[in-house]
Each structure stands twice: as structure tokens, then as C-alpha cells.
Short mmCIF file of C-alpha atoms and ligand atoms in Angstrom, two decimals:
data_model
loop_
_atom_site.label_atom_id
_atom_site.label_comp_id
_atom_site.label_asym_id
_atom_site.label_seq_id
_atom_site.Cartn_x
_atom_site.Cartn_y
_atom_site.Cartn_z
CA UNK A 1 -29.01 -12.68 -36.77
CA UNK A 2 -28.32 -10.01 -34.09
CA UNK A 3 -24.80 -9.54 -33.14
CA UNK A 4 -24.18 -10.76 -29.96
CA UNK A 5 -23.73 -8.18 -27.22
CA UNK A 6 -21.14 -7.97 -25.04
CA UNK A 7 -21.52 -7.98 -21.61
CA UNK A 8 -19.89 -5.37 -19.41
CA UNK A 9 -19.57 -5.89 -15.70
CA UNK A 10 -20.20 -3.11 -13.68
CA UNK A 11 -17.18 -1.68 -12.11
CA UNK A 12 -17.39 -2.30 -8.19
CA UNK A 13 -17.48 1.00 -7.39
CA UNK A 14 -16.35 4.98 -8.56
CA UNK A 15 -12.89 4.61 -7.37
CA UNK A 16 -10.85 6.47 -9.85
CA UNK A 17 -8.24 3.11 -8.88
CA UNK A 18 -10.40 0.49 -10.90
CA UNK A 19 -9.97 2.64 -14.43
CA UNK A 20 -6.44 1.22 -14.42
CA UNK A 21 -7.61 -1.90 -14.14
CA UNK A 22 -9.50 -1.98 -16.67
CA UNK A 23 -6.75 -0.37 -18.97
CA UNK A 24 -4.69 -2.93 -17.86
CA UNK A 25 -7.49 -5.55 -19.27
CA UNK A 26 -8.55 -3.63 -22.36
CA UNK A 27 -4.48 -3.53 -23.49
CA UNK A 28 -4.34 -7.20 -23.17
CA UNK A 29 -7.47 -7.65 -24.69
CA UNK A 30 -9.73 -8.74 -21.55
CA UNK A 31 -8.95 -12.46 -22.09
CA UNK A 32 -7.76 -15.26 -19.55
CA UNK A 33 -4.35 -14.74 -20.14
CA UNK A 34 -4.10 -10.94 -18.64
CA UNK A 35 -4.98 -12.60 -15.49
CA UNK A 36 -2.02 -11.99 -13.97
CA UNK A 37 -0.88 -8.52 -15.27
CA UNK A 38 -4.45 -7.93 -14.37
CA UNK A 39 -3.64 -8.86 -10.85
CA UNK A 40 -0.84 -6.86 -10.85
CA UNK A 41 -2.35 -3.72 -11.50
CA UNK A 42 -5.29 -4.28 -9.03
CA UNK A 43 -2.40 -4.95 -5.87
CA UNK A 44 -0.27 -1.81 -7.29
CA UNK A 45 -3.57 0.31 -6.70
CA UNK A 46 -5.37 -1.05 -3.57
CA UNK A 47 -2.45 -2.83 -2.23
CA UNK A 48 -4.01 -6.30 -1.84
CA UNK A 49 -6.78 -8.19 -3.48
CA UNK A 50 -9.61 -8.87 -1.92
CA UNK A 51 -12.83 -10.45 -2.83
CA UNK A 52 -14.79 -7.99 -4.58
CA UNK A 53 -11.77 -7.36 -7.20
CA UNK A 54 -11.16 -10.64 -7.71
CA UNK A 55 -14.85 -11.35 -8.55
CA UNK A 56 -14.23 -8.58 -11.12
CA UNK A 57 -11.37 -9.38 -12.73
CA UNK A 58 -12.87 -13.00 -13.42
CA UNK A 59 -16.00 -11.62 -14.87
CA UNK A 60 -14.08 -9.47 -16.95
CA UNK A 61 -11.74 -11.52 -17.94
CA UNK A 62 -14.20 -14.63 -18.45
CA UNK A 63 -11.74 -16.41 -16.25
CA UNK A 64 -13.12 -19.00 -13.44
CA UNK A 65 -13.30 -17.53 -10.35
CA UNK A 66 -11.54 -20.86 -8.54
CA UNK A 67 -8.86 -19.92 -11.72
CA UNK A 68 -8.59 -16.16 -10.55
CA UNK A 69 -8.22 -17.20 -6.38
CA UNK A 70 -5.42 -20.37 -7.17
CA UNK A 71 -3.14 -17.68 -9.41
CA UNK A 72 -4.05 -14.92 -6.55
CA UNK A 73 -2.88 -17.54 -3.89
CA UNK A 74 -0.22 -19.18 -5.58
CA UNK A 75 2.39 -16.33 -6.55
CA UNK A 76 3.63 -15.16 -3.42
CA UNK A 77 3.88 -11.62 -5.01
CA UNK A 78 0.40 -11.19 -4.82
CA UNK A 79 -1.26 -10.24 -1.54
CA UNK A 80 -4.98 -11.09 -0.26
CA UNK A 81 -6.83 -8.65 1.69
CA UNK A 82 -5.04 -8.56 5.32
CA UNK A 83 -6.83 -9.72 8.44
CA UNK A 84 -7.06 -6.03 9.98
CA UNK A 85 -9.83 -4.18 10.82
CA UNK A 86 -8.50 -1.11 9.27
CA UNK A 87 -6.21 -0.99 6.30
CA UNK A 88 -3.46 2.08 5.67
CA UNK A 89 -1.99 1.68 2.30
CA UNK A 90 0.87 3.76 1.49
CA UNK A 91 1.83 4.52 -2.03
CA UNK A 92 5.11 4.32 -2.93
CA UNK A 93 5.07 5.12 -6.93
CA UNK A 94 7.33 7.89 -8.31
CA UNK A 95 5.53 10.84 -7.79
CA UNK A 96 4.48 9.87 -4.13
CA UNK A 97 7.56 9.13 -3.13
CA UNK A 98 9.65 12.00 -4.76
CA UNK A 99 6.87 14.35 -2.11
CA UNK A 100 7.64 12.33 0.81
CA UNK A 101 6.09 8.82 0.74
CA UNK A 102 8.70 7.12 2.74
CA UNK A 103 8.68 9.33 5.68
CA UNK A 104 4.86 8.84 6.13
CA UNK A 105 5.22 4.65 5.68
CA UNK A 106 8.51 5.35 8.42
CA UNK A 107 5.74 6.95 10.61
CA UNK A 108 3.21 4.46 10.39
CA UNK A 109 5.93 1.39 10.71
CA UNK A 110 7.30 2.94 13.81
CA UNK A 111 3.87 3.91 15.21
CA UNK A 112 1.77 0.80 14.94
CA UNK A 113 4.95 -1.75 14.74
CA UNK A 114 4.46 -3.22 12.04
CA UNK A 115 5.91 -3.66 8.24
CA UNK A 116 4.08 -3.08 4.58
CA UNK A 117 2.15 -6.55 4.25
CA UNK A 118 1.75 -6.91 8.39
CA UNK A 119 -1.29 -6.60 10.71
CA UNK A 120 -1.14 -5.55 14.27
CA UNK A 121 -1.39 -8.41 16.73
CA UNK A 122 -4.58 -6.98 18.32
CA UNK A 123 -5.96 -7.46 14.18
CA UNK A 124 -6.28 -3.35 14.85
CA UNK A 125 -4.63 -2.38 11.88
CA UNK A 126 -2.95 -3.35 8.81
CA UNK A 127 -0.30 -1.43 6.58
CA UNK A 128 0.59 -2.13 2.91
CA UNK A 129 2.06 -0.45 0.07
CA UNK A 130 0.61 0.48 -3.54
CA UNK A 131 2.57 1.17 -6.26
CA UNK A 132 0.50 4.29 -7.89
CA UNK A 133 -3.42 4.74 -6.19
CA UNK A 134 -4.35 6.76 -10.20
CA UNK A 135 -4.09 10.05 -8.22
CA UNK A 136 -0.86 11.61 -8.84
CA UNK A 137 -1.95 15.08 -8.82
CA UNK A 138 -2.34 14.66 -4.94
CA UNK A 139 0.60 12.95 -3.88
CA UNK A 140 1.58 11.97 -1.65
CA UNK A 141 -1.15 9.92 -1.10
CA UNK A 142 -2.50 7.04 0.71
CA UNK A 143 -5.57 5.01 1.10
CA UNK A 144 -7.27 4.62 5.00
CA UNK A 145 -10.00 1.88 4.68
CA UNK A 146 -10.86 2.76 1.14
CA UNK A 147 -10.61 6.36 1.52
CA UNK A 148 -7.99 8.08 -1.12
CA UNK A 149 -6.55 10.28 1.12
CA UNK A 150 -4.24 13.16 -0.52
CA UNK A 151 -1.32 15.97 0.43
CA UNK A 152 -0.76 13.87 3.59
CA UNK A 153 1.98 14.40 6.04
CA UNK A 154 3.31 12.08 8.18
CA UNK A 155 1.37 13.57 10.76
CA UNK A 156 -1.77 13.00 9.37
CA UNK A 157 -1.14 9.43 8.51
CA UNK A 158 0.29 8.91 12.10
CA UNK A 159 -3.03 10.86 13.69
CA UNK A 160 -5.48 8.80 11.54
CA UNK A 161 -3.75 5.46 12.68
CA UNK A 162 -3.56 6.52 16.04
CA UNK A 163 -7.25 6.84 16.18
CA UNK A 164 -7.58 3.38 15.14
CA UNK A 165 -5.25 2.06 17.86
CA UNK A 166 -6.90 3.80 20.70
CA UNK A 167 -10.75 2.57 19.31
S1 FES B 201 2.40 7.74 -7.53
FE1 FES B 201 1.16 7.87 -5.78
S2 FES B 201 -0.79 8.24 -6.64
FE2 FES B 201 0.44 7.96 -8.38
#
């Protein structure tokens, strides 16, 4: 009898972000129960969870999907995919905020009025905060609708916004 193969789910996409993920399975052995640490690592990267990872983590995982969405909506630590139309997520972790992290999420609060896990009232834009984006080596960083981007200034962060407010 052939051994049985097993199946690997394609990772959504090249973000450098989803290879912690899936160290974050592969240490706890991509069963069930690293749901949550699983879930964990996704929100410290993107900042939220949104559809697409959570689809991933269950297929990895072999975990329901309707399992994956009731732990991602029950824990109030965990955040789903804010209602913006454009998402700036600051990272906070160590080496990111040693090179100036908090005076670019300062920026952005003050600009667009709004705190880490908020949306603009107009839906324009929502901020959140990641724990470590898997890109050190640029920090500080931050992520503007899905783009990494790195050696920002609070400048640039408050420019890029900006653009989205006035659109
Ligand atoms: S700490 Fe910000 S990318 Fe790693």
C-alpha cells in the first residue's frame, strides 16, 4: 500500500509574513490544538485576521472552518479584518519600535483620529498594530493595504494616509 500523501495547502500568497505562520503550525505540529497560537501569530503579522488566513489556518490545521471563525470571534484578543477601505498597520515589535515605531503610529493617530483597532467614520481608513511583520532588517516598518512598507518615517506614513483621506 502507498503511503498516504500529505496534503499541503498552498500558502495564500509570497508574503514573507505567512512563513511565520507556518512555523508557528509546524512547532505545534499543525494539529487542531495550535489553533489559537496559530491565530496569534497570523494577528501579530497582518494585524487582524481576515478571511483568506483564516481559510488557511483551518486547512492547515485540519480544523473546521466554523471551528477556526467561533475561536477568531470569541477571544476578544483577536481582531477580524476592520471595515476600512484602506488598512495602515503599524508594527510595534522590538526592533521597530527601538527605530521609531511609536512616533509614526503618534502620526497616524493624530492625523486620521483614530486608535490601533479603529476605522475612520467615513470607513476611509483603518489603523492597527502588528507585533513583528518577519522583516526586521527594514524597520521600522509598516504594512499600507498589504504592502510591507520599510525605513518609514513618520512622514511617509502620515503622506501615504493622507492620500487616502483626500481620495
Ligand atoms: S519588529 Fe517590526 S518587522 Fe520585526
Amino acid at each position: 500500500m502507498r503511503a498516504s500523501s500529505v496534503k499541503t495547502v498552498a500558502v495564500p500568497s509570497d508574503d514573507k509574513r505567512w512563513r511565520l505562520v507556518n512555523a508557528t503550525m509546524r512547532r505545534h505540529g499543525s494539529e487542531p490544538d495550535a489553533l489559537i497560537e496559530t491565530l496569534h501569530t497570523v494577528q501579530e503579522a497582518f494585524g487582524y485576521l481576515d478571511d483568506t488566513a483564516l481559510r488557511y489556518v483551518a486547512s492547515n490545521l485540519k480544523a473546521p472552518l466554523s471551528r477556526v471563525y467561533g475561536v477568531a470571534t470569541f477571544y476578544n484578543f483577536f481582531t477580524l479584518k476592520p471595515q476600512g477601505e484602506h488598512n495602515c498597520v503599524v508594527c510595534l515589535g522590538t526592533a521597530c519600535y527601538i527605530k521609531g515605531a511609536p512616533q509614526i503610529l503618534e502620526s497616524v493617530e493624530n492625523l486620521a483620529h483614530i486608535m490601533p483597532g479603529e476605522t475612520t467614520p467615513d470607513k476611509k481608513v483603518s489603523l492597527l498594530i502588528a507585533r513583528c511583520l518577519g522583516t526586521c532588517g527594514l524597520a521600522p516598518a509598516a504594512v499600507f493595504d498589504g504592502e510591507v512598507a520599510g525605513k518609514l518615517t513618520a512622514d511617509d506614513a502620515v503622506h501615504k494616509v493622507q492620500e487616502w483621506m483626500k481620495s
